[in-house]
Tab-separated table of C-alpha atoms in Angstrom:
chain	number	residue	atom	x	y	z
A	1	MET	CA	74.130	27.816	-128.130
A	2	ALA	CA	76.651	28.248	-130.951
A	3	ASN	CA	77.328	25.520	-133.480
A	4	PRO	CA	80.850	24.202	-132.593
A	5	GLU	CA	81.620	23.368	-136.204
A	6	HIS	CA	80.733	26.873	-137.277
A	7	VAL	CA	82.914	28.326	-134.525
A	8	GLU	CA	85.925	26.314	-135.684
A	9	ARG	CA	85.296	26.820	-139.383
A	10	VAL	CA	84.989	30.607	-139.131
A	11	LYS	CA	88.561	30.792	-137.854
A	12	ASP	CA	89.796	29.069	-141.004
A	13	PRO	CA	90.618	31.206	-144.086
A	14	SER	CA	88.671	28.681	-146.203
A	15	TRP	CA	85.396	29.692	-144.465
A	16	ASN	CA	83.944	31.480	-147.473
A	17	SER	CA	84.606	28.557	-149.818
A	18	TRP	CA	83.164	26.057	-147.339
A	19	ARG	CA	80.072	28.146	-146.719
A	20	SER	CA	79.354	28.643	-150.411
A	21	GLN	CA	78.951	24.871	-150.773
A	22	ILE	CA	76.117	24.724	-148.229
A	23	ALA	CA	73.101	26.484	-149.656
A	24	GLY	CA	70.898	28.366	-147.208
A	25	MET	CA	73.183	27.839	-144.228
A	26	VAL	CA	72.739	30.346	-141.376
A	27	PRO	CA	75.937	30.440	-139.291
A	28	ASP	CA	75.267	30.176	-135.558
A	29	LEU	CA	78.003	31.940	-133.607
A	30	THR	CA	75.992	33.098	-130.603
A	31	ASP	CA	77.679	33.717	-127.245
A	32	THR	CA	81.090	33.010	-128.786
A	33	ASP	CA	84.383	34.702	-127.999
A	34	LEU	CA	86.040	35.615	-131.306
A	35	SER	CA	88.170	38.389	-129.861
A	36	GLY	CA	91.461	39.252	-131.524
A	37	LEU	CA	90.894	37.076	-134.584
A	38	ASP	CA	91.505	38.060	-138.177
A	39	LEU	CA	88.128	37.611	-139.812
A	40	SER	CA	88.744	40.109	-142.586
A	41	GLY	CA	86.792	39.374	-145.726
A	42	ARG	CA	84.647	36.682	-144.077
A	43	ASP	CA	81.123	36.144	-145.366
A	44	LEU	CA	79.105	36.442	-142.172
A	45	SER	CA	75.906	37.618	-143.822
A	46	THR	CA	72.731	36.551	-141.967
A	47	ALA	CA	74.918	34.962	-139.254
A	48	ASP	CA	73.672	34.993	-135.681
A	49	LEU	CA	76.316	36.803	-133.643
A	50	SER	CA	74.122	37.637	-130.681
A	51	ARG	CA	76.187	38.455	-127.582
A	52	THR	CA	79.388	37.451	-129.413
A	53	LYS	CA	82.640	39.062	-128.290
A	54	LEU	CA	84.493	40.594	-131.212
A	55	ASP	CA	86.814	42.813	-129.191
A	56	GLY	CA	89.946	43.654	-131.147
A	57	THR	CA	88.737	41.511	-134.061
A	58	ASN	CA	89.722	42.453	-137.594
A	59	LEU	CA	86.515	42.509	-139.633
A	60	ASP	CA	87.821	44.660	-142.469
A	61	GLY	CA	85.928	43.869	-145.658
A	62	ALA	CA	83.724	41.339	-143.888
A	63	ASN	CA	80.155	40.809	-145.069
A	64	LEU	CA	77.802	41.227	-142.112
A	65	GLY	CA	74.731	42.063	-144.149
A	66	ARG	CA	71.549	41.250	-142.176
A	67	ALA	CA	73.604	39.573	-139.462
A	68	ILE	CA	72.071	39.413	-135.985
A	69	LEU	CA	74.323	41.480	-133.722
A	70	ARG	CA	72.198	42.037	-130.613
A	71	GLY	CA	74.421	42.452	-127.571
A	72	ALA	CA	77.636	41.892	-129.562
A	73	SER	CA	80.821	43.594	-128.372
A	74	PHE	CA	83.124	45.394	-130.814
A	75	LYS	CA	85.559	47.110	-128.479
A	76	GLY	CA	88.782	47.830	-130.381
A	77	ALA	CA	87.505	46.006	-133.464
A	78	SER	CA	88.026	47.181	-137.057
A	79	LEU	CA	85.181	47.317	-139.581
A	80	ASN	CA	86.765	49.170	-142.490
A	81	ARG	CA	84.912	48.462	-145.751
A	82	ALA	CA	82.612	46.073	-143.893
A	83	ASP	CA	79.143	45.354	-145.289
A	84	LEU	CA	76.563	46.113	-142.600
A	85	ARG	CA	73.569	46.671	-144.842
A	86	ASP	CA	70.166	46.172	-143.223
A	87	CYS	CA	71.831	45.285	-139.912
A	88	ASP	CA	70.224	45.885	-136.542
A	89	LEU	CA	72.879	47.804	-134.609
A	90	GLU	CA	70.509	49.260	-132.040
A	91	PHE	CA	71.996	49.971	-128.596
A	92	LEU	CA	75.441	48.710	-129.686
A	93	VAL	CA	78.592	50.488	-128.523
A	94	LEU	CA	80.962	51.138	-131.430
A	95	ASP	CA	82.921	54.022	-129.932
A	96	GLY	CA	86.244	54.588	-131.684
A	97	VAL	CA	85.694	51.682	-134.099
A	98	PRO	CA	87.078	52.535	-137.564
A	99	MET	CA	84.510	51.922	-140.308
A	100	VAL	CA	86.082	53.685	-143.257
A	101	GLY	CA	84.190	52.888	-146.448
A	102	ALA	CA	81.690	50.652	-144.660
A	103	SER	CA	78.200	50.195	-146.058
A	104	MET	CA	75.351	50.642	-143.609
A	105	LYS	CA	72.509	51.268	-146.016
A	106	ASN	CA	69.147	50.985	-144.278
A	107	ALA	CA	70.849	49.845	-141.080
A	108	SER	CA	69.236	50.660	-137.753
A	109	LEU	CA	71.526	52.558	-135.374
A	110	LYS	CA	68.823	53.696	-132.974
A	111	ASN	CA	70.241	54.468	-129.527
A	112	ALA	CA	73.660	53.236	-130.681
A	113	SER	CA	76.860	54.888	-129.474
A	114	ILE	CA	79.429	55.543	-132.195
A	115	LYS	CA	81.426	58.347	-130.621
A	116	GLY	CA	84.824	59.346	-131.979
A	117	SER	CA	84.650	56.808	-134.801
A	118	ASP	CA	85.915	57.170	-138.350
A	119	LEU	CA	83.090	56.679	-140.821
A	120	THR	CA	84.836	58.373	-143.715
A	121	ALA	CA	83.241	57.489	-147.069
A	122	CYS	CA	80.583	55.340	-145.369
A	123	ASP	CA	77.238	54.727	-147.028
A	124	LEU	CA	74.458	55.412	-144.533
A	125	THR	CA	71.718	56.019	-147.049
A	126	GLY	CA	68.378	55.452	-145.386
A	127	ALA	CA	69.968	54.501	-142.052
A	128	LYS	CA	67.908	55.031	-138.902
A	129	LEU	CA	69.850	57.069	-136.335
A	130	GLU	CA	67.175	58.136	-133.859
A	131	SER	CA	68.568	58.883	-130.393
A	132	GLY	CA	72.020	57.752	-131.479
A	133	GLU	CA	75.181	59.365	-130.147
A	134	PHE	CA	77.866	60.221	-132.726
A	135	ALA	CA	79.850	62.961	-130.998
A	136	GLY	CA	83.242	63.517	-132.625
A	137	THR	CA	82.627	61.050	-135.452
A	138	VAL	CA	83.946	61.740	-138.951
A	139	PHE	CA	81.408	61.299	-141.771
A	140	SER	CA	83.483	63.040	-144.446
A	141	PHE	CA	82.910	61.964	-148.070
A	142	GLY	CA	80.073	59.713	-146.952
A	143	ARG	CA	76.678	59.052	-148.489
A	144	LEU	CA	73.904	59.949	-146.058
A	145	LEU	CA	70.967	60.559	-148.362
A	146	TYR	CA	67.558	60.874	-146.656
A	147	THR	CA	69.193	60.324	-143.237
A	148	ASN	CA	67.314	61.650	-140.206
A	149	PHE	CA	69.532	63.280	-137.561
A	150	ARG	CA	66.647	64.638	-135.490
A	151	GLY	CA	67.438	64.021	-131.826
A	152	VAL	CA	70.904	62.646	-132.682
A	153	GLY	CA	74.056	63.837	-130.908
A	154	ILE	CA	76.455	65.085	-133.598
A	155	ALA	CA	78.574	67.591	-131.660
A	156	GLY	CA	82.081	67.752	-133.098
A	157	CYS	CA	81.229	65.616	-136.154
A	158	ARG	CA	82.576	66.427	-139.598
A	159	PHE	CA	80.578	66.223	-142.831
A	160	GLU	CA	82.993	67.537	-145.479
A	161	GLU	CA	81.951	66.625	-149.014
A	162	CYS	CA	79.171	64.341	-147.790
A	163	ASP	CA	76.082	63.704	-149.865
A	164	LEU	CA	73.295	64.672	-147.476
A	165	THR	CA	70.526	65.153	-150.022
A	166	GLN	CA	67.180	65.514	-148.227
A	167	ALA	CA	68.791	64.782	-144.864
A	168	ILE	CA	66.935	66.027	-141.787
A	169	PHE	CA	68.732	68.031	-139.081
A	170	ASP	CA	65.677	69.652	-137.514
A	171	GLY	CA	66.306	70.838	-133.963
A	172	VAL	CA	69.886	69.547	-133.758
A	173	VAL	CA	72.650	71.316	-131.841
A	174	TYR	CA	75.721	71.406	-134.064
A	175	LYS	CA	77.932	74.354	-133.174
A	176	ALA	CA	81.200	75.082	-134.964
A	177	GLY	CA	80.573	72.126	-137.262
A	178	CYS	CA	81.751	71.504	-140.795
A	179	PHE	CA	79.698	70.923	-143.948
A	180	ASP	CA	82.319	72.227	-146.380
A	181	LYS	CA	81.542	71.191	-149.994
A	182	ALA	CA	78.745	68.942	-148.770
A	183	VAL	CA	75.680	68.296	-150.911
A	184	LEU	CA	72.659	69.343	-148.866
A	185	ARG	CA	70.002	69.707	-151.535
A	186	MET	CA	66.535	69.964	-150.002
A	187	ALA	CA	67.934	69.223	-146.523
A	188	PHE	CA	66.168	70.510	-143.402
A	189	PHE	CA	67.735	72.520	-140.546
A	190	ARG	CA	64.536	73.929	-139.031
A	191	GLU	CA	65.025	75.446	-135.555
A	192	SER	CA	68.589	74.033	-135.403
A	193	ASN	CA	71.491	75.628	-133.554
A	194	LEU	CA	74.301	75.843	-136.113
A	195	ALA	CA	76.252	78.776	-134.663
A	196	GLY	CA	79.761	79.014	-136.099
A	197	THR	CA	79.293	76.134	-138.548
A	198	SER	CA	81.079	76.215	-141.916
A	199	PHE	CA	79.195	75.621	-145.165
A	200	LYS	CA	81.978	76.717	-147.518
A	201	GLY	CA	81.271	75.598	-151.068
A	202	ALA	CA	78.253	73.553	-149.975
A	203	LYS	CA	75.338	72.797	-152.296
A	204	LEU	CA	72.311	74.109	-150.418
A	205	LEU	CA	69.715	74.280	-153.156
A	206	LYS	CA	66.227	74.541	-151.654
A	207	THR	CA	67.653	73.795	-148.202
A	208	VAL	CA	65.420	74.939	-145.325
A	209	PHE	CA	66.886	76.936	-142.402
A	210	LYS	CA	63.590	78.246	-141.008
A	211	GLY	CA	64.096	79.595	-137.501
A	212	ALA	CA	67.647	78.212	-137.344
A	213	ASN	CA	70.498	79.864	-135.469
A	214	VAL	CA	73.183	80.428	-138.101
A	215	THR	CA	75.051	83.148	-136.192
A	216	GLY	CA	78.605	83.437	-137.447
A	217	CYS	CA	78.173	80.691	-140.060
A	218	ASP	CA	80.435	80.766	-143.115
A	219	PHE	CA	78.634	80.272	-146.445
A	220	THR	CA	81.545	81.390	-148.622
A	221	GLY	CA	81.063	80.077	-152.160
A	222	ALA	CA	77.964	78.100	-151.188
A	223	ASP	CA	75.027	77.655	-153.550
A	224	LEU	CA	71.906	78.769	-151.680
A	225	THR	CA	69.634	78.926	-154.711
A	226	GLU	CA	66.006	78.961	-153.532
A	227	ALA	CA	67.103	78.214	-149.971
A	228	ASP	CA	64.731	79.193	-147.159
A	229	LEU	CA	66.245	81.341	-144.378
A	230	GLU	CA	62.953	82.626	-143.014
A	231	ARG	CA	63.301	83.846	-139.414
A	232	ALA	CA	66.901	82.614	-139.314
A	233	ALA	CA	69.178	84.334	-136.792
A	234	GLY	CA	72.429	84.996	-138.628
A	235	ASN	CA	74.275	87.876	-137.032
A	236	GLY	CA	77.718	88.186	-138.622
A	237	CYS	CA	77.333	85.486	-141.287
A	238	VAL	CA	79.685	85.366	-144.266
A	239	PHE	CA	78.039	84.944	-147.679
A	240	SER	CA	81.039	85.967	-149.786
A	241	ASP	CA	80.760	84.700	-153.384
A	242	ALA	CA	77.643	82.730	-152.444
A	243	VAL	CA	74.879	82.160	-154.980
A	244	MET	CA	71.603	83.269	-153.399
A	245	ARG	CA	69.324	83.370	-156.414
A	246	LYS	CA	65.704	83.420	-155.283
A	247	THR	CA	66.797	82.793	-151.705
A	248	ALA	CA	64.041	83.655	-149.211
A	249	ALA	CA	65.325	85.397	-146.086
A	250	ILE	CA	62.010	86.787	-144.910
A	251	LYS	CA	62.229	88.170	-141.355
A	252	ALA	CA	65.797	86.880	-141.087
A	253	ASP	CA	68.255	88.684	-138.812
A	254	LEU	CA	71.416	89.023	-140.903
A	255	ARG	CA	72.816	92.220	-139.437
A	256	LYS	CA	76.545	92.773	-139.900
A	257	SER	CA	76.694	89.900	-142.400
A	258	VAL	CA	79.125	90.013	-145.326
A	259	PHE	CA	77.892	89.571	-148.913
A	260	LEU	CA	81.152	90.273	-150.767
A	261	GLY	CA	80.650	89.159	-154.378
A	262	ALA	CA	77.444	87.296	-153.541
A	263	SER	CA	74.783	86.899	-156.224
A	264	LEU	CA	71.428	88.064	-154.847
A	265	ASP	CA	69.364	87.897	-158.019
A	266	GLU	CA	65.657	87.868	-157.117
A	267	ALA	CA	66.479	87.168	-153.466
A	268	ASP	CA	63.727	88.058	-151.003
A	269	PHE	CA	64.745	89.972	-147.853
A	270	THR	CA	61.248	91.133	-146.928
A	271	THR	CA	61.279	92.610	-143.378
A	272	ALA	CA	64.775	91.197	-142.810
A	273	ILE	CA	67.277	92.942	-140.524
A	274	LEU	CA	70.324	93.935	-142.582
A	275	ASP	CA	71.858	96.767	-140.594
A	276	LYS	CA	75.285	97.915	-141.814
A	277	LEU	CA	74.870	95.913	-145.029
A	278	ASP	CA	77.465	96.718	-147.675
A	279	LEU	CA	75.503	97.084	-150.918
A	280	ARG	CA	78.569	97.815	-153.026
A	281	THR	CA	79.825	94.308	-153.623
A	282	PRO	CA	76.811	91.943	-154.004
A	283	LYS	CA	75.313	91.392	-157.442
A	284	LEU	CA	71.782	92.730	-157.122
A	285	LYS	CA	69.130	92.080	-159.714
A	286	MET	CA	65.455	92.467	-158.852
A	287	THR	CA	66.320	91.934	-155.192
A	288	ASN	CA	63.421	92.512	-152.813
A	289	PHE	CA	64.124	94.560	-149.673
A	290	THR	CA	60.473	95.364	-148.904
A	291	GLY	CA	60.171	96.447	-145.274
A	292	ALA	CA	63.783	95.460	-144.595
A	293	ARG	CA	65.880	97.281	-142.008
A	294	LEU	CA	69.041	98.595	-143.633
A	295	GLN	CA	70.056	101.231	-141.126
A	296	GLY	CA	73.570	102.513	-141.731
A	297	ALA	CA	73.931	100.528	-144.949
A	298	THR	CA	76.740	101.445	-147.339
A	299	GLY	CA	76.004	101.719	-151.045
A	300	ILE	CA	78.483	104.255	-152.381
A	301	SER	CA	78.451	103.994	-156.197
A	302	ALA	CA	76.440	100.775	-155.924
A	303	ASN	CA	74.235	99.652	-158.807
A	304	LEU	CA	70.809	99.157	-157.245
A	305	ARG	CA	68.669	99.321	-160.372
A	306	GLY	CA	65.657	97.022	-160.306
A	307	CYS	CA	65.681	96.594	-156.526
A	308	ASN	CA	62.567	97.008	-154.413
A	309	PHE	CA	62.945	99.067	-151.226
A	310	THR	CA	59.242	99.566	-150.487
A	311	GLU	CA	58.877	100.705	-146.855
A	312	ALA	CA	62.513	99.788	-146.209
A	313	ASP	CA	64.391	101.580	-143.436
A	314	LEU	CA	67.518	103.133	-144.948
A	315	SER	CA	68.033	105.667	-142.173
A	316	ALA	CA	71.597	106.998	-142.070
A	317	ALA	CA	72.516	104.887	-145.105
A	318	ASP	CA	75.238	106.186	-147.429
A	319	LEU	CA	74.095	105.851	-151.044
A	320	SER	CA	76.302	108.556	-152.512
A	321	GLU	CA	76.590	108.320	-156.302
A	322	ALA	CA	74.554	105.092	-156.265
A	323	ASN	CA	72.592	104.122	-159.358
A	324	LEU	CA	68.962	103.976	-158.206
A	325	GLU	CA	67.369	104.642	-161.557
A	326	GLY	CA	63.794	103.369	-161.588
A	327	VAL	CA	64.175	101.887	-158.109
A	328	ILE	CA	61.017	101.282	-156.075
A	329	LEU	CA	61.198	103.278	-152.809
A	330	PRO	CA	57.614	104.140	-151.798
A	331	ARG	CA	57.218	104.955	-148.105
A	332	ALA	CA	60.881	104.160	-147.481
A	333	LYS	CA	62.639	105.761	-144.515
A	334	LEU	CA	65.660	107.811	-145.536
A	335	ALA	CA	66.079	110.044	-142.490
A	336	GLY	CA	69.629	111.329	-142.374
A	337	ALA	CA	70.617	109.265	-145.413
A	338	VAL	CA	73.314	110.483	-147.799
A	339	LEU	CA	72.428	110.328	-151.500
A	340	ARG	CA	74.803	112.945	-152.868
A	341	ARG	CA	74.902	112.823	-156.670
A	342	ALA	CA	72.893	109.610	-156.675
A	343	ASN	CA	70.894	108.694	-159.763
A	344	LEU	CA	67.200	108.542	-158.813
A	345	LYS	CA	65.959	109.132	-162.304
A	346	ARG	CA	62.320	108.005	-162.602
A	347	ALA	CA	62.520	106.359	-159.188
A	348	ARG	CA	59.330	105.777	-157.246
A	349	LEU	CA	59.598	107.839	-154.071
A	350	THR	CA	55.935	108.284	-153.195
A	351	GLY	CA	55.414	108.903	-149.500
A	352	VAL	CA	59.122	108.563	-148.759
A	353	SER	CA	60.278	110.004	-145.433
A	354	ALA	CA	63.679	111.657	-145.807
A	355	PRO	CA	63.986	114.476	-143.245
A	356	GLY	CA	67.535	115.778	-143.025
A	357	ALA	CA	68.747	113.658	-145.956
A	358	ASP	CA	71.550	114.865	-148.226
A	359	LEU	CA	70.211	114.879	-151.797
A	360	SER	CA	72.580	117.494	-153.157
A	361	GLY	CA	73.403	117.062	-156.837
A	362	THR	CA	70.933	114.188	-157.073
A	363	ASN	CA	69.292	113.278	-160.372
A	364	LEU	CA	65.525	113.244	-159.714
A	365	ILE	CA	64.456	113.687	-163.334
A	366	GLY	CA	60.996	112.221	-163.802
A	367	ALA	CA	60.952	110.814	-160.260
A	368	ASP	CA	57.595	110.252	-158.568
A	369	CYS	CA	57.902	112.025	-155.219
A	370	GLU	CA	54.233	112.554	-154.440
A	371	ASP	CA	53.600	113.168	-150.729
A	372	ALA	CA	57.323	112.769	-150.018
A	373	ASP	CA	58.852	114.386	-146.949
A	374	PHE	CA	62.047	116.219	-147.915
A	375	SER	CA	61.923	118.647	-145.001
A	376	ALA	CA	65.283	120.036	-143.881
A	377	CYS	CA	66.962	118.194	-146.746
A	378	ASP	CA	69.864	119.373	-148.838
A	379	LEU	CA	68.592	119.562	-152.420
A	380	ARG	CA	71.173	122.007	-153.721
A	381	PHE	CA	72.083	121.473	-157.377
A	382	SER	CA	69.632	118.577	-157.593
A	383	ARG	CA	67.642	118.125	-160.795
A	384	ALA	CA	63.959	117.391	-160.393
A	385	ILE	CA	63.072	118.144	-164.000
A	386	GLY	CA	59.620	116.756	-164.739
A	387	ALA	CA	59.402	115.182	-161.281
A	388	THR	CA	56.075	114.706	-159.521
A	389	LEU	CA	56.132	116.567	-156.213
A	390	LEU	CA	52.401	116.809	-155.569
A	391	GLY	CA	51.803	117.234	-151.852
A	392	ALA	CA	55.512	116.939	-151.079
A	393	SER	CA	57.090	118.796	-148.175
A	394	LEU	CA	60.260	120.799	-148.755
A	395	ARG	CA	60.016	122.809	-145.560
A	396	ASN	CA	63.297	124.378	-144.455
A	397	THR	CA	65.038	122.662	-147.361
A	398	ALA	CA	68.154	124.008	-149.072
A	399	ILE	CA	67.271	124.358	-152.766
A	400	SER	CA	70.047	126.576	-154.145
A	401	HIS	CA	70.416	126.040	-157.906
A	402	ALA	CA	67.982	123.098	-157.829
A	403	ASP	CA	66.096	122.608	-161.095
A	404	PHE	CA	62.340	122.017	-160.771
A	405	SER	CA	61.559	122.776	-164.412
A	406	GLU	CA	58.278	121.225	-165.605
A	407	ALA	CA	57.811	119.489	-162.230
A	408	LYS	CA	54.295	118.871	-160.968
A	409	MET	CA	54.127	120.773	-157.701
A	410	GLY	CA	50.477	121.133	-156.731
A	411	GLY	CA	50.260	121.343	-152.949
A	412	THR	CA	54.040	121.293	-152.520
A	413	SER	CA	55.210	123.142	-149.423
A	414	PHE	CA	58.315	125.330	-149.609
A	415	VAL	CA	57.785	127.027	-146.250
A	416	GLY	CA	61.188	128.008	-144.866
A	417	ALA	CA	63.029	126.733	-147.968
A	418	LYS	CA	66.116	128.755	-148.745
A	419	GLY	CA	68.604	129.225	-151.526
A	420	THR	CA	69.099	131.179	-154.718
A	421	GLY	CA	69.232	130.197	-158.349
A	422	ALA	CA	66.481	127.564	-158.237
A	423	LYS	CA	64.510	127.056	-161.465
A	424	PHE	CA	60.714	126.788	-161.501
A	425	THR	CA	59.863	127.085	-165.214
A	426	GLY	CA	56.694	125.593	-166.717
A	427	GLN	CA	54.599	125.548	-163.526
A	428	LEU	CA	51.324	126.697	-165.150
A	429	HIS	CA	48.436	124.255	-164.614
A	430	LEU	CA	45.112	123.660	-166.198
A	431	ARG	CA	43.160	123.009	-162.996
A	432	LEU	CA	41.018	126.151	-163.147
A	433	VAL	CA	40.315	125.637	-166.819
A	434	LEU	CA	39.301	122.044	-166.243
A	435	ALA	CA	37.148	122.939	-163.240
A	436	ALA	CA	35.273	125.606	-165.208
A	437	SER	CA	34.906	123.425	-168.274
A	438	ALA	CA	33.665	120.432	-166.286
A	439	PHE	CA	30.169	121.972	-166.353
A	440	PHE	CA	30.042	121.947	-170.102
A	441	ASP	CA	29.788	118.586	-171.833
A	442	LYS	CA	30.829	119.966	-175.165
A	443	GLY	CA	33.884	121.571	-173.631
A	444	LYS	CA	35.139	118.426	-171.990
A	445	GLY	CA	36.558	116.884	-175.119
A	446	LYS	CA	38.280	120.117	-176.062
A	447	VAL	CA	39.762	120.508	-172.602
A	448	GLU	CA	41.003	116.921	-172.656
A	449	LYS	CA	42.619	117.516	-176.039
A	450	VAL	CA	44.215	120.694	-174.761
A	451	GLU	CA	45.445	118.865	-171.685
A	452	ASP	CA	46.863	116.013	-173.761
A	453	ARG	CA	48.572	118.466	-176.094
A	454	ARG	CA	49.991	120.451	-173.181
A	455	GLU	CA	51.238	117.233	-171.531
A	456	LEU	CA	52.950	116.144	-174.745
A	457	GLU	CA	54.555	119.559	-175.019
A	458	ARG	CA	55.595	119.311	-171.375
A	459	GLN	CA	57.189	115.888	-171.922
A	460	ALA	CA	59.032	117.260	-174.962
A	461	ARG	CA	60.354	120.151	-172.872
A	462	ILE	CA	61.376	117.699	-170.129
A	463	ALA	CA	63.263	115.581	-172.667
A	464	SER	CA	65.002	118.671	-174.014
A	465	LEU	CA	65.910	119.861	-170.521
A	466	GLU	CA	67.106	116.396	-169.586
A	467	LYS	CA	69.365	116.218	-172.636
A	468	GLY	CA	70.720	119.683	-171.902
A	469	ALA	CA	71.410	118.745	-168.300
A	470	ALA	CA	73.185	115.572	-169.396
A	471	ASP	CA	75.371	117.543	-171.795
A	472	ARG	CA	76.331	120.012	-169.086
A	473	ASP	CA	76.773	117.588	-166.228
A	474	ARG	CA	79.366	114.891	-166.269
A	475	SER	CA	78.645	113.591	-162.753
A	476	VAL	CA	77.697	109.968	-162.058
A	477	ALA	CA	74.199	111.094	-161.143
A	478	GLY	CA	73.687	112.739	-164.484
A	479	ARG	CA	74.641	109.814	-166.696
A	480	GLY	CA	73.193	106.408	-167.335
A	481	PRO	CA	75.346	103.317	-167.638
A	482	THR	CA	75.745	103.650	-171.403
A	483	ALA	CA	75.324	107.405	-171.877
A	484	ARG	CA	78.637	107.980	-170.112
A	485	GLU	CA	80.763	106.682	-172.974
A	486	GLU	CA	78.539	108.354	-175.574
A	487	GLY	CA	78.837	111.698	-173.755
A	488	VAL	CA	82.609	111.423	-173.597
A	489	ASP	CA	82.846	110.611	-177.325
A	490	GLU	CA	80.501	113.481	-178.219
A	491	THR	CA	82.498	115.943	-176.106
A	492	ARG	CA	85.751	114.809	-177.679
A	493	GLY	CA	84.189	115.242	-181.130
A	494	ARG	CA	83.129	118.811	-180.336
A	495	ARG	CA	86.600	119.624	-179.020
A	496	ARG	CA	88.253	118.293	-182.179
A	497	GLY	CA	85.864	120.365	-184.284
A	498	GLY	CA	86.761	123.476	-182.270
A	499	ASP	CA	90.459	122.845	-182.688
A	500	GLN	CA	90.127	122.466	-186.455
A	501	GLY	CA	88.129	125.698	-186.618
């Protein structure tokens, strides 16, 4: 039963002054009808408002901290800037109630219904939302740190520029949602359905998307540093201008995704599906594509130095004129790939499978191609000076004018290879000498010295041939990133000298 004096006093604008004079007073307003009143700014903290009707009541700026609100009715009420800290709002219906700027820190909203409400700039830090229904509610600019949305209905909600640090969205269904410019550091979206959701400009540092459905999501300009996208399904995602430094996308399906201008430094795409990936525009530095599927990828003139493509599937990829100097490609699949005039200088191509690939004009100087399969390839005008081709297969390969000077070719198969003008200088080996000398202990040291001397001489010849090839060839494949300008200046100098002569 409500206290009659309290009921009358609360309607008076002097309520706050009167209450401040009575220390420790707990207002009793139970089972009271306060509908339609203007109670804005009232101090109703700790008040008992159980089963009270507040329909259409103006409670803007009111202090309801720790008030008892079980069974209260707020239909058509207004709670803008209201203080609802530590309140028990479980099972209450607050559909459509405006609560702009309200504070609900540590409040319990379990099983509450707050559909279509405006909670812009609200503070829900630490609030309990289990089994709540918030469909269509606006949380924009709010503070929702550490909030748990697991099992909460948030369809149609908006979270622009919210602070959702360490928030939990595991298993939620939130399609075509909006987290633009939101702070989601260390948030969790494990196994969530986020198809079509926008994360433009969001802060997603160390955010976890393991097993999430991010198909068609827009991460333009987002910071995904050290984010976890393991097993995420993201067909057709947009990562334009996103920062993905050390992002882990292991086993992720990101086929047909766009990475225009994205920074992928040290990102891990191990065994990820990246079909049709455009490698021309992302910033790649020590990016790991081990075992990744990159079928039909486009990397024309792309700078791929320092990347790891171990056992990657680059079948039918176009890497024409790409810079792959020193790139790790052991056991990679390059069937039908196009690498015309690409720079594969000192690349690791051991065990690579490239039947039918176009390697014409390619720079393979010093490349390790042991046990590689180049059968039916086009190696015309390629330069494999000093390359290791031990056990490699060049069956039915076109090798016109290819340069294999000083290459190691023990066990290399040229069965069916065709073409004129190929160079094979410096192919003498010391195997027989070493085999015969192996029986003589005294001869071993001498043989080793001879071998070392011969190898040094071979490396010197390779360096000389490489320099000569660089002077003759002005293609992208034949020049390093800095040698290009030097070569141009040197050529111009020679021409000036000729003119003066």
